[in-house]
PDB file of C-alpha atoms and ligand atoms in Angstrom:
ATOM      1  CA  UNK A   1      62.605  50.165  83.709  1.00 97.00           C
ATOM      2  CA  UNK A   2      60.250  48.602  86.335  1.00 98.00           C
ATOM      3  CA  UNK A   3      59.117  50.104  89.766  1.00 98.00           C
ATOM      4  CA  UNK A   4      59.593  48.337  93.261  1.00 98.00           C
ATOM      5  CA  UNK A   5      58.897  50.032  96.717  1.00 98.00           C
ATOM      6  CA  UNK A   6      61.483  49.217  98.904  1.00 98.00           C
ATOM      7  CA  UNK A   7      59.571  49.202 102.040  1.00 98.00           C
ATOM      8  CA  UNK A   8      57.213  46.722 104.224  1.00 98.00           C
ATOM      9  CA  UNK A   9      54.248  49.512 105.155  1.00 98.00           C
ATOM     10  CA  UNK A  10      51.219  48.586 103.750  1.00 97.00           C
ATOM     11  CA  UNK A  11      49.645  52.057 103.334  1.00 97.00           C
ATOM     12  CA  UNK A  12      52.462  53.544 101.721  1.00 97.00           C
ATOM     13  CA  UNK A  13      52.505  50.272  99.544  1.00 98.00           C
ATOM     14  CA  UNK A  14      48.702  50.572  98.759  1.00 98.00           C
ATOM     15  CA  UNK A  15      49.096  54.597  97.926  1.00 97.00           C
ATOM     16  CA  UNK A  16      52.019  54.073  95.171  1.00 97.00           C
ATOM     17  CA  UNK A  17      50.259  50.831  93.859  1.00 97.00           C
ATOM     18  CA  UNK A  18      47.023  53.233  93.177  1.00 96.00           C
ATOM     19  CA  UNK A  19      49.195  55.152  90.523  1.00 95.00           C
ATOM     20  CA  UNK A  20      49.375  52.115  87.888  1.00 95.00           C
ATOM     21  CA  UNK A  21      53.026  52.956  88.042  1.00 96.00           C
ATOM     22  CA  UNK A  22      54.368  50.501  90.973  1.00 97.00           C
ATOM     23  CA  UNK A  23      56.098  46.997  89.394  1.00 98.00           C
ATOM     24  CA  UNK A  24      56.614  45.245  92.555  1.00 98.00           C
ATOM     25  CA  UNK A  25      58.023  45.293  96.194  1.00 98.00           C
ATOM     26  CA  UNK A  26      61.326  44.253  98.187  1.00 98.00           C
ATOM     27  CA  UNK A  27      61.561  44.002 101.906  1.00 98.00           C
ATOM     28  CA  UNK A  28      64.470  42.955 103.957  1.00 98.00           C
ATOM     29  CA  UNK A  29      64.522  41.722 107.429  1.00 98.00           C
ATOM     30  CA  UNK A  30      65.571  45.603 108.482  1.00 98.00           C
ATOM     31  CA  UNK A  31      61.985  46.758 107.179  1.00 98.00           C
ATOM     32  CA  UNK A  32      59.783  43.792 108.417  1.00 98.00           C
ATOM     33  CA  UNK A  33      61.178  44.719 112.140  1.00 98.00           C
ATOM     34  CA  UNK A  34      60.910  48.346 111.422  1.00 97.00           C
ATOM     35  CA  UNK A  35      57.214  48.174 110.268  1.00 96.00           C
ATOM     36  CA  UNK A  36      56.774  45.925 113.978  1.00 97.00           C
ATOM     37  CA  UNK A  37      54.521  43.276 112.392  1.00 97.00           C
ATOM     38  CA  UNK A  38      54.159  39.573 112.081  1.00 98.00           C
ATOM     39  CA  UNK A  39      56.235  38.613 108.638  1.00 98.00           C
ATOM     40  CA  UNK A  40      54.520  36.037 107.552  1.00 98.00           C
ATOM     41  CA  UNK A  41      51.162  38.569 107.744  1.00 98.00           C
ATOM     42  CA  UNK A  42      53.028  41.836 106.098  1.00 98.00           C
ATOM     43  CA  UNK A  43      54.423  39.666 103.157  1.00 98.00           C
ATOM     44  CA  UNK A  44      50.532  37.675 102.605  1.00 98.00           C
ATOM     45  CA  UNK A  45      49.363  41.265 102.773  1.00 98.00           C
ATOM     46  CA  UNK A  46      51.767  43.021 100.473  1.00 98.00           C
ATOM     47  CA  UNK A  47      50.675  40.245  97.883  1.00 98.00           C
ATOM     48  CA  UNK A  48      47.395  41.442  97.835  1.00 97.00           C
ATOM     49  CA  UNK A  49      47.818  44.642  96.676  1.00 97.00           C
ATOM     50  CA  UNK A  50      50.592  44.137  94.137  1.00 97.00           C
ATOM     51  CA  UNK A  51      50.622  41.988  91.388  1.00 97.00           C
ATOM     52  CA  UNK A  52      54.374  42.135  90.633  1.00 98.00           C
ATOM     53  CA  UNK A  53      57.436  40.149  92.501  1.00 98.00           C
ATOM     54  CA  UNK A  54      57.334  40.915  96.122  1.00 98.00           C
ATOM     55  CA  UNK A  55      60.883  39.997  97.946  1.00 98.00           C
ATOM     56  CA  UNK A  56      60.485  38.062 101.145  1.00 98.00           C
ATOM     57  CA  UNK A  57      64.061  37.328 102.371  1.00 98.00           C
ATOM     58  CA  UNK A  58      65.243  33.654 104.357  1.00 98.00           C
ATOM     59  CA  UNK A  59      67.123  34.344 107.710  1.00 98.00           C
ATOM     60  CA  UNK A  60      68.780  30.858 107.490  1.00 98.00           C
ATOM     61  CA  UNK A  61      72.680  30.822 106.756  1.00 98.00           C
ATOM     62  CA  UNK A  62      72.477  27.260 105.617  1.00 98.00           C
ATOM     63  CA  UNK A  63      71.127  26.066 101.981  1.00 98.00           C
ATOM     64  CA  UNK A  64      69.197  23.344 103.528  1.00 98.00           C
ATOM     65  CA  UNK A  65      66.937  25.706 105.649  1.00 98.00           C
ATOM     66  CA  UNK A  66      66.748  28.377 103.652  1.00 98.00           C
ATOM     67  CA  UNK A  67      65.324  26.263 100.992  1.00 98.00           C
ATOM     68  CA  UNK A  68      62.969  25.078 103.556  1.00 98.00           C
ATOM     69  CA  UNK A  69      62.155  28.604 104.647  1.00 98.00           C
ATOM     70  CA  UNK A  70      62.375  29.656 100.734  1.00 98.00           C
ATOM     71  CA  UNK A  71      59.542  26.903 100.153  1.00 98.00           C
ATOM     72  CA  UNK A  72      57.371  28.681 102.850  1.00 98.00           C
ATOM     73  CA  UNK A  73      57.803  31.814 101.819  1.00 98.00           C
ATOM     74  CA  UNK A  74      57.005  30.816  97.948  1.00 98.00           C
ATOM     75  CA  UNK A  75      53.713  29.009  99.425  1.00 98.00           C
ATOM     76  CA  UNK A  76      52.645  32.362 100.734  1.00 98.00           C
ATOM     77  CA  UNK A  77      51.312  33.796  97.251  1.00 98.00           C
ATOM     78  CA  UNK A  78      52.640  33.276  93.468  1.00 97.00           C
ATOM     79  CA  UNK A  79      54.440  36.681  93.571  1.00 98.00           C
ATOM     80  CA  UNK A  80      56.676  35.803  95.853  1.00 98.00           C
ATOM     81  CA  UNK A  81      60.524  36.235  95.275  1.00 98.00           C
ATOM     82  CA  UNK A  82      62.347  34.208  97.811  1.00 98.00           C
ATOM     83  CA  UNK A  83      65.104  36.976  99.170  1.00 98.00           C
ATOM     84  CA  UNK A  84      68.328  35.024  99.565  1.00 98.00           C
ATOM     85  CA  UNK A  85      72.065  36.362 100.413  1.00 98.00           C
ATOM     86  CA  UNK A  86      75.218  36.268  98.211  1.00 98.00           C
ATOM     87  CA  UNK A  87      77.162  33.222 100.044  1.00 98.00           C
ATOM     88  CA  UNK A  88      77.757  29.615  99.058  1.00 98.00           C
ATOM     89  CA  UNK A  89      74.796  28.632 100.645  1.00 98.00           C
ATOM     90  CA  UNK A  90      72.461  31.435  99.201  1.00 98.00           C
ATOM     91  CA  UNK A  91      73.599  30.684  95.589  1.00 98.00           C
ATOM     92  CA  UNK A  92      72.839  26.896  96.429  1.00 98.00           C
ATOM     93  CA  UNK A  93      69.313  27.893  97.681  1.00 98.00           C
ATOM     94  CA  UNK A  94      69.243  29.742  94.444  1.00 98.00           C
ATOM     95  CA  UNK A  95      69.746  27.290  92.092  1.00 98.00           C
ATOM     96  CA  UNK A  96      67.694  24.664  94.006  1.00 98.00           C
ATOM     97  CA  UNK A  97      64.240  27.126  94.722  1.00 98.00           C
ATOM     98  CA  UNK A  98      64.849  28.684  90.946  1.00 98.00           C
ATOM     99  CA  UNK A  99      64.746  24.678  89.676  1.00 98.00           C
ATOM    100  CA  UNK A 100      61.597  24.320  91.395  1.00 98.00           C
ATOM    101  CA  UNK A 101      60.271  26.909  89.158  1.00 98.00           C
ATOM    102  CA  UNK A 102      60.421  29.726  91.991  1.00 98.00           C
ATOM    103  CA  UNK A 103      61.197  33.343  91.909  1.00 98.00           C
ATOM    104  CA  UNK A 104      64.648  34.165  93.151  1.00 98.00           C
ATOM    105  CA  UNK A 105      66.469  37.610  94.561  1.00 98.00           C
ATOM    106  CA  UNK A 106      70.000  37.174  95.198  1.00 98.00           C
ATOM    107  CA  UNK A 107      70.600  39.792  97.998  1.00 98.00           C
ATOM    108  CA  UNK A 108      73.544  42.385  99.265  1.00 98.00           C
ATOM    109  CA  UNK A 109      75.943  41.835  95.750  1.00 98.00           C
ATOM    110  CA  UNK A 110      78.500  44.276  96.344  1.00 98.00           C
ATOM    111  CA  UNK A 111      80.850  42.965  93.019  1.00 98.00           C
ATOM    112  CA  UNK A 112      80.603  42.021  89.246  1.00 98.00           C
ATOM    113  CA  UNK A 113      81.907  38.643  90.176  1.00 98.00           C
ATOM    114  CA  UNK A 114      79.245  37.711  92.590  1.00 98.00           C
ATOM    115  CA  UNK A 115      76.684  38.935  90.415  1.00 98.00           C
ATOM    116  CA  UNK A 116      78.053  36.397  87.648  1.00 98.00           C
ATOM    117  CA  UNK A 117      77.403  33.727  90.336  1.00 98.00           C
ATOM    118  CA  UNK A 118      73.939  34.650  91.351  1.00 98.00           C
ATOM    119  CA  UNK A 119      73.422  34.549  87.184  1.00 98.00           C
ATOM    120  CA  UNK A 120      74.897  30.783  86.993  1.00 98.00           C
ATOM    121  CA  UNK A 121      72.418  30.048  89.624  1.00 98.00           C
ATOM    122  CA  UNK A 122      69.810  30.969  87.731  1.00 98.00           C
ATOM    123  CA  UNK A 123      68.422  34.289  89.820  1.00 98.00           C
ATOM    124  CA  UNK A 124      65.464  36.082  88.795  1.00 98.00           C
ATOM    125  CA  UNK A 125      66.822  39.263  89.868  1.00 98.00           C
ATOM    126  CA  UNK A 126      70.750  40.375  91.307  1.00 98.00           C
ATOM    127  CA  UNK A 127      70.193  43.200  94.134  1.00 98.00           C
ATOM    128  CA  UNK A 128      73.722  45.596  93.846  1.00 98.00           C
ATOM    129  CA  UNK A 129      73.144  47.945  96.689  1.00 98.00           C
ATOM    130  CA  UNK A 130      74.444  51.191  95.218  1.00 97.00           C
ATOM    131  CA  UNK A 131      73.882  53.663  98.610  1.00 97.00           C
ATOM    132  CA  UNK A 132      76.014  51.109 100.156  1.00 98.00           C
ATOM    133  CA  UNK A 133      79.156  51.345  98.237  1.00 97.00           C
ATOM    134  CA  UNK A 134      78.760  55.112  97.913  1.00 96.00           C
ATOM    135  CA  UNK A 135      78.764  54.660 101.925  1.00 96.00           C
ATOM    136  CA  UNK A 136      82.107  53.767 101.758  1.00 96.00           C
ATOM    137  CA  UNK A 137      83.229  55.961  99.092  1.00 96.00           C
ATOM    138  CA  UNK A 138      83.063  53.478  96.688  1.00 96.00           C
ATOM    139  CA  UNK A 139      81.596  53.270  93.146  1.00 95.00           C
ATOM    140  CA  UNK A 140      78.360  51.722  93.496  1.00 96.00           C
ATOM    141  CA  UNK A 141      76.604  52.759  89.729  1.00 97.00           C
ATOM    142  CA  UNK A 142      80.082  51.613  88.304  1.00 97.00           C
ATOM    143  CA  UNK A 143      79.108  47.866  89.740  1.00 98.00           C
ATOM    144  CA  UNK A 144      75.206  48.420  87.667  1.00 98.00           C
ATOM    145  CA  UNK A 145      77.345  49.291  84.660  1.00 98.00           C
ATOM    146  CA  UNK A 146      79.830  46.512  85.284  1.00 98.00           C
ATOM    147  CA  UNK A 147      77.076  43.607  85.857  1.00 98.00           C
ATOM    148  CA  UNK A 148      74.874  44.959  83.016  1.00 98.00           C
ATOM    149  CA  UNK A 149      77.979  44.316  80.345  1.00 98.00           C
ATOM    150  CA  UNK A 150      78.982  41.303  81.848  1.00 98.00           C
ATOM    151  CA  UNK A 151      75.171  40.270  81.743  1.00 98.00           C
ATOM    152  CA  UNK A 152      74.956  41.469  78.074  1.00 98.00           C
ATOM    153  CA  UNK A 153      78.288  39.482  76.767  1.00 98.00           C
ATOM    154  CA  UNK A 154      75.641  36.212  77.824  1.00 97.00           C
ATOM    155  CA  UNK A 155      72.702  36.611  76.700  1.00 95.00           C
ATOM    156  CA  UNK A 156      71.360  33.161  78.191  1.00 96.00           C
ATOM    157  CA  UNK A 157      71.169  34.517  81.508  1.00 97.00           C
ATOM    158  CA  UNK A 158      68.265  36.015  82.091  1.00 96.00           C
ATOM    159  CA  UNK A 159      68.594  37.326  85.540  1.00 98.00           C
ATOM    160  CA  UNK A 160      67.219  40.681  85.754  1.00 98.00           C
ATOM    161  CA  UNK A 161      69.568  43.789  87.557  1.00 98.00           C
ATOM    162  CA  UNK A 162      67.557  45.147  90.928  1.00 98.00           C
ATOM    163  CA  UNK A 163      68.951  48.222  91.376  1.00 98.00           C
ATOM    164  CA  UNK A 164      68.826  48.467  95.296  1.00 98.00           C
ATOM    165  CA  UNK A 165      69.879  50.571  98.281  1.00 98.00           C
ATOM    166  CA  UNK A 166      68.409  53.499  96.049  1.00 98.00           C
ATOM    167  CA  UNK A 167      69.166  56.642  98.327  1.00 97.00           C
ATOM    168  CA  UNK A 168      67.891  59.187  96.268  1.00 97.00           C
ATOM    169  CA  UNK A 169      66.550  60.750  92.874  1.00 97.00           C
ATOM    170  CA  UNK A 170      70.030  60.841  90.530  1.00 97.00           C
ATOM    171  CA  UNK A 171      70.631  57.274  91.754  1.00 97.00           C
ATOM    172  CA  UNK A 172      67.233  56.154  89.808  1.00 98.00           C
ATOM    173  CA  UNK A 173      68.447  58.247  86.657  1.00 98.00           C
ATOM    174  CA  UNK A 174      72.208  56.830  87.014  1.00 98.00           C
ATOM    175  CA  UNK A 175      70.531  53.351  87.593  1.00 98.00           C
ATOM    176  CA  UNK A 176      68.178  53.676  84.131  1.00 98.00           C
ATOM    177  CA  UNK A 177      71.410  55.450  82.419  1.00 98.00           C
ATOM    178  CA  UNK A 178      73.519  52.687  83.037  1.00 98.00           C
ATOM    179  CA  UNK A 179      70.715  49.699  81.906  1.00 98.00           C
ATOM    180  CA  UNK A 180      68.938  48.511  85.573  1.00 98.00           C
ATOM    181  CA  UNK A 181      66.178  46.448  84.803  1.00 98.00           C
ATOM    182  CA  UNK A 182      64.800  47.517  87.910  1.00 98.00           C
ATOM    183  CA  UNK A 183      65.212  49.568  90.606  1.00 98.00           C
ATOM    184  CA  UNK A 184      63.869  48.940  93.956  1.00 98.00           C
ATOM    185  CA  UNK A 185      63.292  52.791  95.644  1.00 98.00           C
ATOM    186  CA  UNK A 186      62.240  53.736  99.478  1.00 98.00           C
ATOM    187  CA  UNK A 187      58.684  55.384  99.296  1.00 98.00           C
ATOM    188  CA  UNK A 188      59.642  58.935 100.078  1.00 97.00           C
ATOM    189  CA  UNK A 189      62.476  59.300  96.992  1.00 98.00           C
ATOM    190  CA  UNK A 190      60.161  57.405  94.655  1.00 97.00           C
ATOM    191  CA  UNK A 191      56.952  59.855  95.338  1.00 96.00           C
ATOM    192  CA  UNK A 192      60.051  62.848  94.928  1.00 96.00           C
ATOM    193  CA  UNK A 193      60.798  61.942  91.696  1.00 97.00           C
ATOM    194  CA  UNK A 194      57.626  63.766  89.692  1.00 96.00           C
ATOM    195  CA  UNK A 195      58.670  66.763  92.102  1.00 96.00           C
ATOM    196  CA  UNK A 196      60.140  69.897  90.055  1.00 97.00           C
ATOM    197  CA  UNK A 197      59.857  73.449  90.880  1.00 97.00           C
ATOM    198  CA  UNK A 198      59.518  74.672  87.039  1.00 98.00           C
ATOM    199  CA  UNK A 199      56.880  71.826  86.646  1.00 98.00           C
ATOM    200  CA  UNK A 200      54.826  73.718  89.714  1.00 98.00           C
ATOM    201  CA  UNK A 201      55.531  77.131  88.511  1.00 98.00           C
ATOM    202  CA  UNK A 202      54.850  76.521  84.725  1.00 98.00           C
ATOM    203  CA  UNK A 203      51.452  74.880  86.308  1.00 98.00           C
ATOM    204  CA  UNK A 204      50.636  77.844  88.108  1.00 98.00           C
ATOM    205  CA  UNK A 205      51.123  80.381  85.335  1.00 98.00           C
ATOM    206  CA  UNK A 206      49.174  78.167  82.847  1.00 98.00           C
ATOM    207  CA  UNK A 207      46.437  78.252  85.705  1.00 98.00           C
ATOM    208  CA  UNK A 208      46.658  81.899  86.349  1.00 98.00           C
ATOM    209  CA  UNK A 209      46.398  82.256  82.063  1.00 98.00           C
ATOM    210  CA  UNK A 210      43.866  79.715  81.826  1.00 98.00           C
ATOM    211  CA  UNK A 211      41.534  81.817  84.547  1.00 98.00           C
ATOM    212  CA  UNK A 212      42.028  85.065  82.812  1.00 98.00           C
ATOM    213  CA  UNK A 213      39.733  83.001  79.675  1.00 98.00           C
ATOM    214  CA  UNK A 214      36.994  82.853  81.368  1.00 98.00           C
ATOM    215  CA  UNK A 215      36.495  79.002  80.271  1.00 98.00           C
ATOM    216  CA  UNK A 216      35.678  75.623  81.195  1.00 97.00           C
ATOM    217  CA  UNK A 217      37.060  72.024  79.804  1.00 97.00           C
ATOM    218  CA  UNK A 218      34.052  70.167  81.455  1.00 97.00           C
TER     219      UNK A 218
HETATM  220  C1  E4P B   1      66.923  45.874  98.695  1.00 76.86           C
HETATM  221  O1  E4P B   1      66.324  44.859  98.406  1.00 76.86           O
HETATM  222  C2  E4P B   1      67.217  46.284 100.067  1.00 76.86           C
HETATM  223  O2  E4P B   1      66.069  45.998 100.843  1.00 76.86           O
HETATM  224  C3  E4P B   1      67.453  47.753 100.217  1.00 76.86           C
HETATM  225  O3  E4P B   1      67.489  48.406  98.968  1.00 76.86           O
HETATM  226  C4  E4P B   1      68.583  48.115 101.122  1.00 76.86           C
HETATM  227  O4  E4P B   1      68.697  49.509 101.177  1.00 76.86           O
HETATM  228  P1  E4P B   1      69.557  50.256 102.295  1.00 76.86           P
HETATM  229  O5  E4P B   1      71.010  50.067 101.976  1.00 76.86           O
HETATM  230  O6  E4P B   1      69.149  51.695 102.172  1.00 76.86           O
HETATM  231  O7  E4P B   1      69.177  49.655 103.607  1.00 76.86           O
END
């Protein structure tokens, strides 16, 4: 399963990219406004620091300019996953940006039959938004499952499941349980998933032991 931060702050981006363990990045028009900088600047900057797909999303509703904006985004760096949302005109954008050999991340899927669509478009990645659903008391790891068997029965798609609107720790298990290629996770729950309070008191007693020896590794 690959890692993206789900988040447009640069430091936090730079500290999980310096654990080898971070796969990419999505940001959403939500986080560009909440991290109060120029887009065009965040995204160019994000792309420095990761090597993996980082998600700039369109703000046009119409496939015409959101190719348009799609192409400008793409232009920014070769990581770039144009961010576009599940609508006639997203899914045309899709299919159009994908043919010219760009990266695409079909946006806010809330069903099993949009995802289908965003896979006949040819998407790189589907984004279900799990935290979402369970908002409204809905299922939202029943749509991963749903998508990846529908996505398994045809193997010639290749579009890749995003796991997103990640709220916390068991979604990222339930997400890898139920076959997420991906899952895209704030900063704060991915840095709490190593966290364990047997790890940290197994750690100290193997410490405490470990002193009583009298030795050194190095
Ligand atoms: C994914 O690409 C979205 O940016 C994100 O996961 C949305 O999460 P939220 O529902 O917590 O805002």
């Amino acid at each position: 399963m690959k890692f993206f931060v789900d988040t447009a702050d640069i430091d936090a981006i730079r500290e999980l990219s310096e654990t080898g363990l971070l796969d990419g990045v999505t940001t959403n028009p939500s986080l560009i406004a909440k991290s109060g900088r120029d887009f065009i600047d965040v995204v160019t900057e994000i792309c420095g620091v990761v090597e993996g797909p980082v998600s700039a999303e369109v703000t046009a509703l119409d496939a015409p300019t959101m190719i348009e904006e799609g192409r400008k985004l793409a232009a920014i760096a070769e990581n770039i996953a144009v961010k576009v949302p599940l609508t006639w005109d997203g899914l045309k954008a899709c299919k159009a940006l994908t043919d010219e050999g760009h990266m695409v991340n079909v946006t806010l899927c809330f069903s099993a039959n949009q995802a289908l669509l965003a896979a006949k478009a040819g998407a790189t990645f589907i984004s279900p938004f799990i935290g979402r659903l369970d908002d409204m008391h809905l299922d939202g790891m029943e749509l991963i499952q749903d998508i990846r068997t529908i996505y398994d029965n045809y193997p010639e798609f290749g579009t890749e499941i995003l796991a997103a609107s990640i709220r916390n720790p068991n979604h990222v298990k339930d997400a890898a349980l139920a076959g997420a290629d991906v899952a895209t996770v704030p900063p704060a729950v991915l840095k709490s998933l190593v966290a364990h309070p047997l790890t940290d008191k197994g750690l100290e007693q193997f410490l405490a032991d470990w002193a009583k020896t009298g030795q050194k590794i190095l």
